[in-house]
mmCIF file of C-alpha atoms and ligand atoms in Angstrom:
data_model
loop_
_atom_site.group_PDB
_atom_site.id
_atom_site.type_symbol
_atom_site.label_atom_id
_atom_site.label_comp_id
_atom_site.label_asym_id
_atom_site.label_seq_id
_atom_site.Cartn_x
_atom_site.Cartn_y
_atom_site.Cartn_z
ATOM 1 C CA UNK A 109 7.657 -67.899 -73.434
ATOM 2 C CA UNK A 110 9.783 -64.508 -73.130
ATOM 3 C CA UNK A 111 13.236 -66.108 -74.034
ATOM 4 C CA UNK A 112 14.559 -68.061 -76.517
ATOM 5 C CA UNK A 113 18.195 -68.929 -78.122
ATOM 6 C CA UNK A 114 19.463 -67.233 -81.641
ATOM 7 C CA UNK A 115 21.364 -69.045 -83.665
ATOM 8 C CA UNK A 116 24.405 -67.742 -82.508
ATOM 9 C CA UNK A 117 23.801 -69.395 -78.856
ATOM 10 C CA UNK A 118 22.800 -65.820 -77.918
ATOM 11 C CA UNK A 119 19.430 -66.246 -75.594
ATOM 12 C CA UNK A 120 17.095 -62.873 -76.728
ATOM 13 C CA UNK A 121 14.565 -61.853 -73.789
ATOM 14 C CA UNK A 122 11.549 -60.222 -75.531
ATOM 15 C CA UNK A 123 10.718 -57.812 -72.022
ATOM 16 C CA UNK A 124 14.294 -56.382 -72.802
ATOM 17 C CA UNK A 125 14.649 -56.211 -76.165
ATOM 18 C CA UNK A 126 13.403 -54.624 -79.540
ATOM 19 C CA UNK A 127 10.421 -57.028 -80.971
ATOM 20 C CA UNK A 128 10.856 -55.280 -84.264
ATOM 21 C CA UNK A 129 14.766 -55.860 -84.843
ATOM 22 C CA UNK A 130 14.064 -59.475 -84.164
ATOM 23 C CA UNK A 131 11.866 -60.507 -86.965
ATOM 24 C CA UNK A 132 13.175 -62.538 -89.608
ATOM 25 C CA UNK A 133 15.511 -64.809 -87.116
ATOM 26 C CA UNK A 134 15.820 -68.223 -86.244
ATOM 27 C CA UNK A 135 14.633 -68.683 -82.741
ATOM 28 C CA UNK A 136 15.381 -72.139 -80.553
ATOM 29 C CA UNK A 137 14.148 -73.255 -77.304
ATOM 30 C CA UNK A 138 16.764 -72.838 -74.165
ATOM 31 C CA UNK A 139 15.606 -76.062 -72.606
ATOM 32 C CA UNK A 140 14.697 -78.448 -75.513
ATOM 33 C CA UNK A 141 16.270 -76.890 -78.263
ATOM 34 C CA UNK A 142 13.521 -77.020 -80.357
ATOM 35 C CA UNK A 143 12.109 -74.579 -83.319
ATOM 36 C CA UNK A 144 10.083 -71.853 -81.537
ATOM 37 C CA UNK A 145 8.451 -69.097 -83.680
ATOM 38 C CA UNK A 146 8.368 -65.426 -82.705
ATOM 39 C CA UNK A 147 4.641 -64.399 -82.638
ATOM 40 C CA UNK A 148 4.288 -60.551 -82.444
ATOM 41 C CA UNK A 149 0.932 -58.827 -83.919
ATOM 42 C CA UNK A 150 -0.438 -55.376 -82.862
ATOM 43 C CA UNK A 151 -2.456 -56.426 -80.251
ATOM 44 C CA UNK A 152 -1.036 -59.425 -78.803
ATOM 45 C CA UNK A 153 1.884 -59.125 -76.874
ATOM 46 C CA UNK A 154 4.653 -60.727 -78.700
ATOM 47 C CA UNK A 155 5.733 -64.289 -77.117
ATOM 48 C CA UNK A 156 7.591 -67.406 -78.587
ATOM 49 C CA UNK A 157 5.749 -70.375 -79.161
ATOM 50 C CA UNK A 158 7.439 -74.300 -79.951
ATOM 51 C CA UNK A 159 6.564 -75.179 -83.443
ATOM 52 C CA UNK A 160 6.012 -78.844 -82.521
ATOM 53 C CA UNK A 161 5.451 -79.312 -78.608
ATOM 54 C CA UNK A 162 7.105 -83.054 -78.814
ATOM 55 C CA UNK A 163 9.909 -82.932 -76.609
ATOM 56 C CA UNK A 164 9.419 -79.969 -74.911
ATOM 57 C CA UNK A 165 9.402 -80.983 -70.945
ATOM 58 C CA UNK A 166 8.568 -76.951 -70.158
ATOM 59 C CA UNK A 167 5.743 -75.749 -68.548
ATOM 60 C CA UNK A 168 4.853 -73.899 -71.963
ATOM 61 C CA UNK A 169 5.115 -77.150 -73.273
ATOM 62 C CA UNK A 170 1.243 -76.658 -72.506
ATOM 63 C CA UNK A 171 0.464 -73.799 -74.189
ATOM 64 C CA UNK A 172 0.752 -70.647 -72.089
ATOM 65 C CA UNK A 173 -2.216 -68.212 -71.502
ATOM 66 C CA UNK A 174 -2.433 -64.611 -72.379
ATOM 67 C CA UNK A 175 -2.862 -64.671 -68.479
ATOM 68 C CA UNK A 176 0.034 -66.524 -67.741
ATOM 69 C CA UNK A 177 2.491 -64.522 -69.604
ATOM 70 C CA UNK A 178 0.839 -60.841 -68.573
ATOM 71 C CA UNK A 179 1.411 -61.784 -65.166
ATOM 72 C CA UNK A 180 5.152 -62.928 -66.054
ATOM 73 C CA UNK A 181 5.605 -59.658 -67.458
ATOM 74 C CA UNK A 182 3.816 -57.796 -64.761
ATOM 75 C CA UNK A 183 5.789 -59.067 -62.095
ATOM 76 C CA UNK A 184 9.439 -58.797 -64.222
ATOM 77 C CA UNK A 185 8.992 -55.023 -64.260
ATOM 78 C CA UNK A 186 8.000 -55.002 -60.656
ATOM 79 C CA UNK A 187 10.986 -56.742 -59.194
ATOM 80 C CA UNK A 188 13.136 -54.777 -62.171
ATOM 81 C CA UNK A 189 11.518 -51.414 -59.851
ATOM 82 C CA UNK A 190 12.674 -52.685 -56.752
ATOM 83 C CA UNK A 191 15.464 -52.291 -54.844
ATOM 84 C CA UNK A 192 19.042 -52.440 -56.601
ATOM 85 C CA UNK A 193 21.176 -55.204 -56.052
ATOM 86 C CA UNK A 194 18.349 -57.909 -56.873
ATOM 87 C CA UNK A 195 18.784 -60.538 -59.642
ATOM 88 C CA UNK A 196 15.732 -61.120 -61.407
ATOM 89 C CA UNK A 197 15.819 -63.753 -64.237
ATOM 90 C CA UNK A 198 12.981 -64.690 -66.584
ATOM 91 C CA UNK A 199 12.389 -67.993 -67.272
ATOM 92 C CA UNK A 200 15.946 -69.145 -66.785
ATOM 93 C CA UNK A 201 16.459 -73.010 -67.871
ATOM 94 C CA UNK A 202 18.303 -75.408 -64.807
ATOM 95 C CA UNK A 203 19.349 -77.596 -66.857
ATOM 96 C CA UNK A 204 20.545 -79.775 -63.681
ATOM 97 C CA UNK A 205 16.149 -79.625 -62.663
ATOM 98 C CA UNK A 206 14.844 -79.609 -66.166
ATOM 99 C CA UNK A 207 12.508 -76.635 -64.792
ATOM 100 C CA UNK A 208 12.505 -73.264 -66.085
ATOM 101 C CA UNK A 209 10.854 -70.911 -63.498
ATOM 102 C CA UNK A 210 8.999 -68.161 -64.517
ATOM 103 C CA UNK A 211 10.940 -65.839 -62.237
ATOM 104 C CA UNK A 212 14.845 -66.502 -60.549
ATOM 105 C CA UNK A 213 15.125 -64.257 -58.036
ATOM 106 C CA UNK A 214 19.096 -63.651 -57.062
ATOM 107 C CA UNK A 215 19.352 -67.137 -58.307
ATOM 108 C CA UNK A 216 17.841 -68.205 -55.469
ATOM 109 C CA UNK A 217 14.054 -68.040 -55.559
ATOM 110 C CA UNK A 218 12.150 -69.870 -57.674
ATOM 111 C CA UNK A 219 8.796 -67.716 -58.357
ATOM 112 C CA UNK A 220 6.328 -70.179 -60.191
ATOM 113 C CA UNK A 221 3.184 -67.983 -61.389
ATOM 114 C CA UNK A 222 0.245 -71.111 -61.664
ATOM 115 C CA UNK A 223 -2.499 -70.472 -63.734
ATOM 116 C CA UNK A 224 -3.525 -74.229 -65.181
ATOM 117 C CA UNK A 225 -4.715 -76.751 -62.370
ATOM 118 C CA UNK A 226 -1.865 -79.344 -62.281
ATOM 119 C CA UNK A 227 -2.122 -82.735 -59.766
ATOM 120 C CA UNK A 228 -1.008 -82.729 -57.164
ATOM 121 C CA UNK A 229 1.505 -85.232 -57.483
ATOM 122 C CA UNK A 230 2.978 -82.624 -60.281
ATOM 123 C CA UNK A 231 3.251 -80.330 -57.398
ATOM 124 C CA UNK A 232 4.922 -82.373 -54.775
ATOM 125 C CA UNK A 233 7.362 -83.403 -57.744
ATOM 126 C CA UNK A 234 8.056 -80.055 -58.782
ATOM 127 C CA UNK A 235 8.137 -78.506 -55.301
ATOM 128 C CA UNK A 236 11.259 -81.239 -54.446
ATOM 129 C CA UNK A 237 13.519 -81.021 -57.174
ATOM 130 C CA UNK A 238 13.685 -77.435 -56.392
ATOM 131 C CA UNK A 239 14.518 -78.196 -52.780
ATOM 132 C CA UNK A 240 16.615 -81.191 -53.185
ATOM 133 C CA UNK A 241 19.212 -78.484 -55.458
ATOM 134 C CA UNK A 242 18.557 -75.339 -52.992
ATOM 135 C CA UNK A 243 15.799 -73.603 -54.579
ATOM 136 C CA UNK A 244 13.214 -71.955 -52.759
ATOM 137 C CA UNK A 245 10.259 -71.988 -54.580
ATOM 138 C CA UNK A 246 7.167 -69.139 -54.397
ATOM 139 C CA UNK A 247 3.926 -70.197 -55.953
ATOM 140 C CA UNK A 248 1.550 -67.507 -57.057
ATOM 141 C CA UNK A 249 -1.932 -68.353 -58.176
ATOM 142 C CA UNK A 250 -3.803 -67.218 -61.094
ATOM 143 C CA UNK A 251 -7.482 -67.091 -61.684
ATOM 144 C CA UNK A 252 -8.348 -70.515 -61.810
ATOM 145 C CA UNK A 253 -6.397 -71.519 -58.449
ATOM 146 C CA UNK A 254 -7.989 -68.686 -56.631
ATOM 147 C CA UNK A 255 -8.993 -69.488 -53.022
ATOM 148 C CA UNK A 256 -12.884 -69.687 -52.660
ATOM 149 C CA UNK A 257 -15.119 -70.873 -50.055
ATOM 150 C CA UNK A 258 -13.154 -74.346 -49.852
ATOM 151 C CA UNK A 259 -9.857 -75.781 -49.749
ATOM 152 C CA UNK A 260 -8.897 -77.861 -52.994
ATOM 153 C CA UNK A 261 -6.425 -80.365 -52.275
ATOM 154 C CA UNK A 262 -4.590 -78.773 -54.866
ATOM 155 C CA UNK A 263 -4.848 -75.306 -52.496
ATOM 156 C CA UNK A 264 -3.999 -77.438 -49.490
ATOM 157 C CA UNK A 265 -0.198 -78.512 -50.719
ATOM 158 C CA UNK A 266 0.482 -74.470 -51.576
ATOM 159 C CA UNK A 267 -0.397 -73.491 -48.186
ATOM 160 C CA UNK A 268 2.610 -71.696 -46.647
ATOM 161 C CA UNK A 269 2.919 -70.565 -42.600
ATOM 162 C CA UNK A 270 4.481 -67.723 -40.557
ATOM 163 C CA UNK A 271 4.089 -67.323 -37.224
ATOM 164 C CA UNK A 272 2.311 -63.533 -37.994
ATOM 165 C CA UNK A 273 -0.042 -64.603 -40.870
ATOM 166 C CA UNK A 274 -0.771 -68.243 -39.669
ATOM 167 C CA UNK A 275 -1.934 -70.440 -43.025
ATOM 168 C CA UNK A 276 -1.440 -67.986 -46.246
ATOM 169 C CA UNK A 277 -1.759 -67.706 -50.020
ATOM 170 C CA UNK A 278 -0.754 -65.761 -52.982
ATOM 171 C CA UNK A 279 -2.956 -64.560 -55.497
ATOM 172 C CA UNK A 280 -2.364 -62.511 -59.013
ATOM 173 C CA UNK A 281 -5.344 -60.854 -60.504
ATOM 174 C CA UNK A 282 -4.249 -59.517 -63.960
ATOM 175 C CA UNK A 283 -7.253 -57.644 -64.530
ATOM 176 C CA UNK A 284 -7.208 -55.436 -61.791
ATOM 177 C CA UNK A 285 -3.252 -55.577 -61.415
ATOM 178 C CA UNK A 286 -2.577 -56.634 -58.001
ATOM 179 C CA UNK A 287 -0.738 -59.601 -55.996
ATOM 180 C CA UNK A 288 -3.359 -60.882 -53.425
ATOM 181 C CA UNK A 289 -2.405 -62.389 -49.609
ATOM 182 C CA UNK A 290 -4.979 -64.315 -48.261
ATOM 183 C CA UNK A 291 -3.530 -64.851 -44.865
ATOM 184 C CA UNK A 292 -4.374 -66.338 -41.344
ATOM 185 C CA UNK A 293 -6.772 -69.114 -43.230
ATOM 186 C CA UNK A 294 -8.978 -71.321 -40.975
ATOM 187 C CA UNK A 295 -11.554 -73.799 -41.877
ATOM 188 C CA UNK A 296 -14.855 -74.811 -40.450
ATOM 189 C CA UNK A 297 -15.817 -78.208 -39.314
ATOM 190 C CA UNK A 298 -18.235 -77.954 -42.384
ATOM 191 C CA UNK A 299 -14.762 -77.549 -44.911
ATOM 192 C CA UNK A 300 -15.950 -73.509 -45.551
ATOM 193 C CA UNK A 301 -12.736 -71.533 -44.840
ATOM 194 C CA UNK A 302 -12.203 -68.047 -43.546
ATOM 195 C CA UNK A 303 -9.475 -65.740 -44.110
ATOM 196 C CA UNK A 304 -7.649 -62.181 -44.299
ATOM 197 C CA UNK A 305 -7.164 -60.392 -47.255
ATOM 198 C CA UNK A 306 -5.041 -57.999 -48.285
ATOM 199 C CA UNK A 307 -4.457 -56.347 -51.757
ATOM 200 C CA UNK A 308 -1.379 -54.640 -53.251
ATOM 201 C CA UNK A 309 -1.462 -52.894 -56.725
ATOM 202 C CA UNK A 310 1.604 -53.912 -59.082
ATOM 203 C CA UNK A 311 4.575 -51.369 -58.751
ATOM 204 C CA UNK A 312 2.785 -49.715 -55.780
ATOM 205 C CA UNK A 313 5.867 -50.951 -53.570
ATOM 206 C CA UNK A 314 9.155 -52.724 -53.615
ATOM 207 C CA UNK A 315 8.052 -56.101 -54.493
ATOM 208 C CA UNK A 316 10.077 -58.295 -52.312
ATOM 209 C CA UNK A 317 9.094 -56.408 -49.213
ATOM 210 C CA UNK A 318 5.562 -57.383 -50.125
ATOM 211 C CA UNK A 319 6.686 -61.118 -50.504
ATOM 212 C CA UNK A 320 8.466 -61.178 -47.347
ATOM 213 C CA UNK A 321 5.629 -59.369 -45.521
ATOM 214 C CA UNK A 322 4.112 -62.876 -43.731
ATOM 215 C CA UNK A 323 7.512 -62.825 -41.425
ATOM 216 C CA UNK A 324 7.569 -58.768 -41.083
ATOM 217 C CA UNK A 325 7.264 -57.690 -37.604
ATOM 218 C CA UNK A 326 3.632 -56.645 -37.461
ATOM 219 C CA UNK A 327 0.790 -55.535 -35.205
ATOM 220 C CA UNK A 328 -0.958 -59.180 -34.891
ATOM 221 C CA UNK A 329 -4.472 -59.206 -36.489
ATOM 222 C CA UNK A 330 -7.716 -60.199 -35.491
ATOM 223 C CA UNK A 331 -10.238 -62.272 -37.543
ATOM 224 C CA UNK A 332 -14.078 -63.086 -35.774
ATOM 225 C CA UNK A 333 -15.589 -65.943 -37.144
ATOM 226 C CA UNK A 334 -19.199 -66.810 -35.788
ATOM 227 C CA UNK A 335 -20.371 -70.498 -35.329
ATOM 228 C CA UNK A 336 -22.957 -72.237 -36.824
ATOM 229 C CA UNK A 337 -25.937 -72.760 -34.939
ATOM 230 C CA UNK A 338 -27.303 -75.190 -37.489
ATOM 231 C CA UNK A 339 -24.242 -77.171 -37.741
ATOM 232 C CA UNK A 340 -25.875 -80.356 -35.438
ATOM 233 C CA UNK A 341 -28.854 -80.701 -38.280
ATOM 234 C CA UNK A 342 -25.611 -80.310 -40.758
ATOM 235 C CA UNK A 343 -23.963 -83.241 -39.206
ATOM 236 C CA UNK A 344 -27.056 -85.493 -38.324
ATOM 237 C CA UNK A 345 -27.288 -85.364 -42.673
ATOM 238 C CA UNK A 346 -24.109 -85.997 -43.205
ATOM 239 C CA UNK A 347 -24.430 -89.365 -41.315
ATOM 240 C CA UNK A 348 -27.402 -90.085 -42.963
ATOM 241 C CA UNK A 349 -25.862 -89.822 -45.844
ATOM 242 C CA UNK A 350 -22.485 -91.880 -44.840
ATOM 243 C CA UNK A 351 -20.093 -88.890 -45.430
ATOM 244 C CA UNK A 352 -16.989 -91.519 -44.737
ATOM 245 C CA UNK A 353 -14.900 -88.321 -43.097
ATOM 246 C CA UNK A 354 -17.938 -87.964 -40.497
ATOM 247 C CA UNK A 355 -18.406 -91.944 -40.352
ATOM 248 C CA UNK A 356 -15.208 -92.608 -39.325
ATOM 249 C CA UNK A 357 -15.425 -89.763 -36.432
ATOM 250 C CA UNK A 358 -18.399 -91.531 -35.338
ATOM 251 C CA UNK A 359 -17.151 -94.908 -35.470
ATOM 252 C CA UNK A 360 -14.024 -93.687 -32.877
ATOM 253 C CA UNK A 361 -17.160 -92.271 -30.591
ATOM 254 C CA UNK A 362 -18.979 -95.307 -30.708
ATOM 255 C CA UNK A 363 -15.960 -97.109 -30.076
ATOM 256 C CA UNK A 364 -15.769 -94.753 -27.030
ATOM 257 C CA UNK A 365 -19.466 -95.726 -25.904
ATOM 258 C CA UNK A 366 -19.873 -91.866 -26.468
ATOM 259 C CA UNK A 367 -22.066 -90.424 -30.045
ATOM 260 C CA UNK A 368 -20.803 -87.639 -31.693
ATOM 261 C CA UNK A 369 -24.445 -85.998 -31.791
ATOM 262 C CA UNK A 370 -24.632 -85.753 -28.193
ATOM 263 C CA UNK A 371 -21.284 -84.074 -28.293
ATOM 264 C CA UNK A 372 -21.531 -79.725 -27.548
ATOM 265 C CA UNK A 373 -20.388 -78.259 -31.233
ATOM 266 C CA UNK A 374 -21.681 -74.966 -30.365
ATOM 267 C CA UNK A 375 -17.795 -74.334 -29.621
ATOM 268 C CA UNK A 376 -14.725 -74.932 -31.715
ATOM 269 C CA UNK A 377 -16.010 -75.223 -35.042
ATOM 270 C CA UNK A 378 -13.649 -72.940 -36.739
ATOM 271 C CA UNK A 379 -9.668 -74.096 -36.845
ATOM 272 C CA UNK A 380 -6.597 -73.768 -38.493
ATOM 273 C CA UNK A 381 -6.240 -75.853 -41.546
ATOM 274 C CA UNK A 382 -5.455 -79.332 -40.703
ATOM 275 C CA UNK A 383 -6.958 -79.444 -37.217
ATOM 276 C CA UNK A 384 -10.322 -81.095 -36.544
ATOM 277 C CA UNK A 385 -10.829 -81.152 -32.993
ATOM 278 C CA UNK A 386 -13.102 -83.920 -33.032
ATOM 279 C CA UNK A 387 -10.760 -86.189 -34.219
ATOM 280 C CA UNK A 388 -7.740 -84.785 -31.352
ATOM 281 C CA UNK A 389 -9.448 -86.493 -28.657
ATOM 282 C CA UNK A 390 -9.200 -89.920 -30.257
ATOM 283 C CA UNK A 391 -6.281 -89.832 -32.639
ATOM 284 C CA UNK A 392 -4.051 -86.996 -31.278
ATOM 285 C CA UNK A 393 -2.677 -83.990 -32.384
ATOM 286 C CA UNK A 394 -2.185 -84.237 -36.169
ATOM 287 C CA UNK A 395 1.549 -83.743 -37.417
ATOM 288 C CA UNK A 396 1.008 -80.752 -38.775
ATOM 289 C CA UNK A 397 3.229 -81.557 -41.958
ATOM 290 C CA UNK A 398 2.651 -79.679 -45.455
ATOM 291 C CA UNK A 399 4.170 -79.651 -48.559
ATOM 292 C CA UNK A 400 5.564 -76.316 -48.795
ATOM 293 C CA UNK A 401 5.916 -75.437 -45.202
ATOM 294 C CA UNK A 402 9.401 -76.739 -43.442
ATOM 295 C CA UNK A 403 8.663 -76.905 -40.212
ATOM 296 C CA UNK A 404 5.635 -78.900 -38.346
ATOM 297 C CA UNK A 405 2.426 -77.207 -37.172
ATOM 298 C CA UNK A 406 2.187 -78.852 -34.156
ATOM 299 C CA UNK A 407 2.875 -76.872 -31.651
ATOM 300 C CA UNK A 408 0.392 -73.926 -33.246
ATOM 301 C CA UNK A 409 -2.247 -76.552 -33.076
ATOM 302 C CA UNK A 410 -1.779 -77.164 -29.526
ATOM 303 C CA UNK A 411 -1.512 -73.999 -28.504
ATOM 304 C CA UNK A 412 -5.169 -73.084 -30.523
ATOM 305 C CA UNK A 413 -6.910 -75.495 -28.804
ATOM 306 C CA UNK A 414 -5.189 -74.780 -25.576
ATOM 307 C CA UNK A 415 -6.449 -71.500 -25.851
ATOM 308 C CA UNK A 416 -9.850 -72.412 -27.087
ATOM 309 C CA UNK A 417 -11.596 -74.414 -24.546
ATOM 310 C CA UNK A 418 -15.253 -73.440 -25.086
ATOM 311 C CA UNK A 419 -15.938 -71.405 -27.703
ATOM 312 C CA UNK A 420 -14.028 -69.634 -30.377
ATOM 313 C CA UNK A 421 -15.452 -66.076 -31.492
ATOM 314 C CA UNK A 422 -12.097 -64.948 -33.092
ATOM 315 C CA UNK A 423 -8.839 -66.413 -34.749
ATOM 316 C CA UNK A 424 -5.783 -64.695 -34.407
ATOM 317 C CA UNK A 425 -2.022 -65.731 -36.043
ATOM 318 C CA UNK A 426 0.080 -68.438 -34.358
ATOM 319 C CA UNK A 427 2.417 -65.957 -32.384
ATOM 320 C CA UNK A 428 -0.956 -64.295 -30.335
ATOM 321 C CA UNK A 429 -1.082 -68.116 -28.923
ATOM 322 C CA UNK A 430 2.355 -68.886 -28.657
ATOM 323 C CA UNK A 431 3.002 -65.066 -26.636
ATOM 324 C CA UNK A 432 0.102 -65.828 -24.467
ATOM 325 C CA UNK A 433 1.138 -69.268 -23.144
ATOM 326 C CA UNK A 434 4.791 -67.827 -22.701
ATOM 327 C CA UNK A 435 3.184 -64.927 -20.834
ATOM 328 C CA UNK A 436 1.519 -67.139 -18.608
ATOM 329 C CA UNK A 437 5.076 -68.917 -17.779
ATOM 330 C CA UNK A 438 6.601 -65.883 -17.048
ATOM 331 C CA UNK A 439 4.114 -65.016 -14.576
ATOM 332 C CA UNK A 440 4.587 -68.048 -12.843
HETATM 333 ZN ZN1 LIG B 769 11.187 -76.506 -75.585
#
């Protein structure tokens, strides 16, 4: 942690101030008042750590990584860059949440930077005591949360939506300095995902433009994807094998008098998250409800697959369906 509380009830932010006139001092923790220690050497960048972790509720409560608070830092001086008239606060305490996000953004904003794999129910928790007291809250992922070919559950509840980026992500890579959007993310029926991606360096530009970039007015993008011609033999051994998600698929086709093998996958096999299409025709349109995304998905879904009869060669973002079917109204 960057901050901590002198005696005096003074809190001291080590990004602001002078490591050197600090030594010496008592230091206590803002949100559990316990002893931290100022650790400061040559090479490591100097930090406050709890001397017992006891009753420490924080975050750091778990030790934070060298990671962890270089990205903090990193992204302190970036918003500090940007535009005047922002806010930014480091790791200020809500007492009335018992959270202390990394980043308050115009006391607003909530920036959470997640390096450590927490559960999920940790998430959902976390994630609603910000909303139920009017906190937005941004989660950026560090190195162990990074998106690869599947979706952890985990990576499933941070998903957030715009109509011009469809399904996105944040990502911070320390090591090469630069925030990460992984936007317009769509799975195949075999749980590999595709996506955009598009890097910014730290300080390059103003920060919160970057952030709000998902709901900027942009030309809409195009991502091909390419089906799998193998993906029949893929699901023939995945019944063998009594994959339960497949099973139950094949028990609703069976109940149906129809088998899923017979069915022609040669077609929509990629989708956004959330959407299988072999389960639409028996159990409806899923609700389309995620943790950090307000509004349902519903409506993109149906769209997508109204658009996508046969075959699907290329994904675009939700507003390329949802133009095309008003389009087609107007016409009318
Ligand atoms: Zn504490």
């Amino acid at each position: 942690m960057f901050v901590a509380k002198m005696r005096s009830g003074k809190l001291v932010n080590l990004l602001e101030e002078e490591v050197e006139m600090l030594r010496g001092q008592d230091f206590y923790c803002p949100a559990c008042e316990g002893e931290v220690k100022l650790k400061a050497g040559p090479v490591v960048r100097a930090y406050f750590a709890h001397v017992t972790l006891a009753d420490c509720a924080q975050v750091w409560a778990e030790n934070e990584s060298a990671q962890h608070l270089g990205l903090k830092a990193a992204l302190y001086r970036w918003f500090q860059k940007s535009r005047e008239g922002m806010l930014v606060e480091v790791e200020r305490y809500l007492p009335e949440l018992s959270q202390t996000p990394d980043l308050l953004v115009n006391g607003r904003l909530a920036i959470e930077i997640q390096c450590s794999r927490l559960s999920v129910a940790r998430l959902r928790e976390r994630t609603r005591t910000y909303r139920k007291h009017g906190y937005a809250v941004l989660w950026l992922l560090g190195r162990d949360l990074w998106l690869d070919k599947r979706l952890t559950p985990l990576l499933r509840e941070m998903l957030y939506f715009s109509e011009n980026a469809g399904f996105y992500l944040w990502e911070l890579d320390l090591a090469r300095g630069e925030l990460r959007l992984k936007s317009l993310i769509h799975e195949h029926l075999r749980g590999t995902i595709a996506c955009m991606v598009r890097s910014v360096k730290f300080d390059s530009v103003d920060l919160m433009t970057v952030l709000r970039s998902p709901y900027a007015a942009q030309p809409l993008t195009r991502l091909p994807v390419k089906s799998d011609k193998d993906f029949q033999a893929y699901l023939t051994q995945q019944l063998h094998y009594q994959n339960p998600r497949w099973m139950k698929i094949q028990e609703n086709y069976y109940r149906a008098g129809e088998n899923l093998l017979t069915v022609d996958l040669t077609g929509l096999q990629w989708t956004p998250v959330g959407l299988n299409p072999l389960s639409v025709k028996f159990d409806g349109l899923p609700e389309g409800q995620f943790l950090q995304i307000p509004m349902s998905v519903r409506s993109y879904y149906q769209d997508f697959l109204r658009y996508n009869q046969t075959a699907t060669t290329a994904v675009y973002p939700p507003a390329f369906y949802r133009d095309y079917f008003a389009n087609e109204k107007s016409k009318l």
